[in-house]
Coordinates of C-alpha atoms in Angstrom, one line a residue:
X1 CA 43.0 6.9 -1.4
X2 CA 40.2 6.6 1.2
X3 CA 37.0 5.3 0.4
X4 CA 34.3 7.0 -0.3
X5 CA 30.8 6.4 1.4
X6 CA 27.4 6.8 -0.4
X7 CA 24.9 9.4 0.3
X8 CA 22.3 7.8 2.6
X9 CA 18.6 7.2 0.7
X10 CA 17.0 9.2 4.1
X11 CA 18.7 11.6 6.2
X12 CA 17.5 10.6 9.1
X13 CA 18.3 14.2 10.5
X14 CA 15.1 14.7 9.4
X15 CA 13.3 12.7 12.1
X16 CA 14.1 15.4 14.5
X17 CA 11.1 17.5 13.7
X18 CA 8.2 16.7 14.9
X19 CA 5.6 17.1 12.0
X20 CA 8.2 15.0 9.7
X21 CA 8.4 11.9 12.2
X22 CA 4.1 12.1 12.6
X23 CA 4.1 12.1 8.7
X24 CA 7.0 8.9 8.3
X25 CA 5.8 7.0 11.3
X26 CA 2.1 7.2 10.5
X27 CA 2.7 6.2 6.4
X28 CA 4.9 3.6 6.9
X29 CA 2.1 2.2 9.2
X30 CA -0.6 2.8 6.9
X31 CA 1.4 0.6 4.3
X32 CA 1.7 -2.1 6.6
X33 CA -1.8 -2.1 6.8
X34 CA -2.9 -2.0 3.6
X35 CA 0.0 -4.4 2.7
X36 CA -1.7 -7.0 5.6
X37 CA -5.3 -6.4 3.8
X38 CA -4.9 -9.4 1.2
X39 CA -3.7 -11.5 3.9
X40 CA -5.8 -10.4 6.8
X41 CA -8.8 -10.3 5.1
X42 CA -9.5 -14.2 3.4
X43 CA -9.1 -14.6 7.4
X44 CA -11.3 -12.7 8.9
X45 CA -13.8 -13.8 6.5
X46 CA -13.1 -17.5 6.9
X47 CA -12.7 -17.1 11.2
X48 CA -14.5 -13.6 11.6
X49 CA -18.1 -15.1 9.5
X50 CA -17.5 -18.9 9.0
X51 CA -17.3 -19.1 5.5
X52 CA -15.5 -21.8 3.7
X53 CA -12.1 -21.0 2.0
X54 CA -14.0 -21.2 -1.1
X55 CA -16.2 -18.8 -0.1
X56 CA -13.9 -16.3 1.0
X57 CA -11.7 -17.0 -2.1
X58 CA -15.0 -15.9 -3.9
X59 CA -15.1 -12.5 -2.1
X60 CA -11.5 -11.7 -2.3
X61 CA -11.1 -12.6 -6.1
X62 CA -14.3 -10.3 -7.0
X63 CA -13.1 -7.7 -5.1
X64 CA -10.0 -8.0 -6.8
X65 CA -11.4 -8.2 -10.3
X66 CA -13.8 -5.1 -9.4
X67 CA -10.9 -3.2 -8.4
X68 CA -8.9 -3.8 -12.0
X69 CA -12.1 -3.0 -13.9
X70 CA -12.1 0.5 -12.1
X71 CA -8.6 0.8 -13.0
X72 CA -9.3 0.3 -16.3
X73 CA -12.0 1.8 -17.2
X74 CA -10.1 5.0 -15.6
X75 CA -7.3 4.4 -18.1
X76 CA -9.9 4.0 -21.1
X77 CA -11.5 7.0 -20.3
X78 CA -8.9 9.1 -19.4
X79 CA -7.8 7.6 -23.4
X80 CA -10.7 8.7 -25.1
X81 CA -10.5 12.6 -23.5
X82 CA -7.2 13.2 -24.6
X83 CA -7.8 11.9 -27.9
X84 CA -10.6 13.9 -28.9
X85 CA -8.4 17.0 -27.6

């Protein structure tokens, strides 16, 4: 009995037109970009505007901890609507 092969996960048929291929080629390098931001950025703040590591650790985490609260105050609100609904 020969064996059979899996579907691929992307037909990459579909690279052949041109709108599809701007469209793959220009998200996957927006996600390596924002991917590289938690990396990139401690050093540009620590090279780019001499601050210590400290300092820079300061910036990232508050950034970080600003972007959870956003999150969750989304989630909390978004709670309260449907529950009065």
């Amino acid at each position: 009995m020969p064996r059979r092969v899996p579907a691929p996960v992307l037909d990459f048929n579909l690279l052949r037109y041109p709108s599809f291929r701007r469209a793959f080629f220009g998200g996957f390098l927006f996600r390596v970009g924002v991917g590289a931001m938690p990396f990139l950025l401690p050093l540009l703040l620590q090279v780019g505007f001499s601050l210590t590591p400290f300092q820079s650790g300061l910036i990232t985490f508050s950034a970080t901890v600003g972007a959870r609260m956003k999150a969750g105050a989304a989630t909390i609100l978004s709670a309260s609507v449907s529950a009065r609904c």
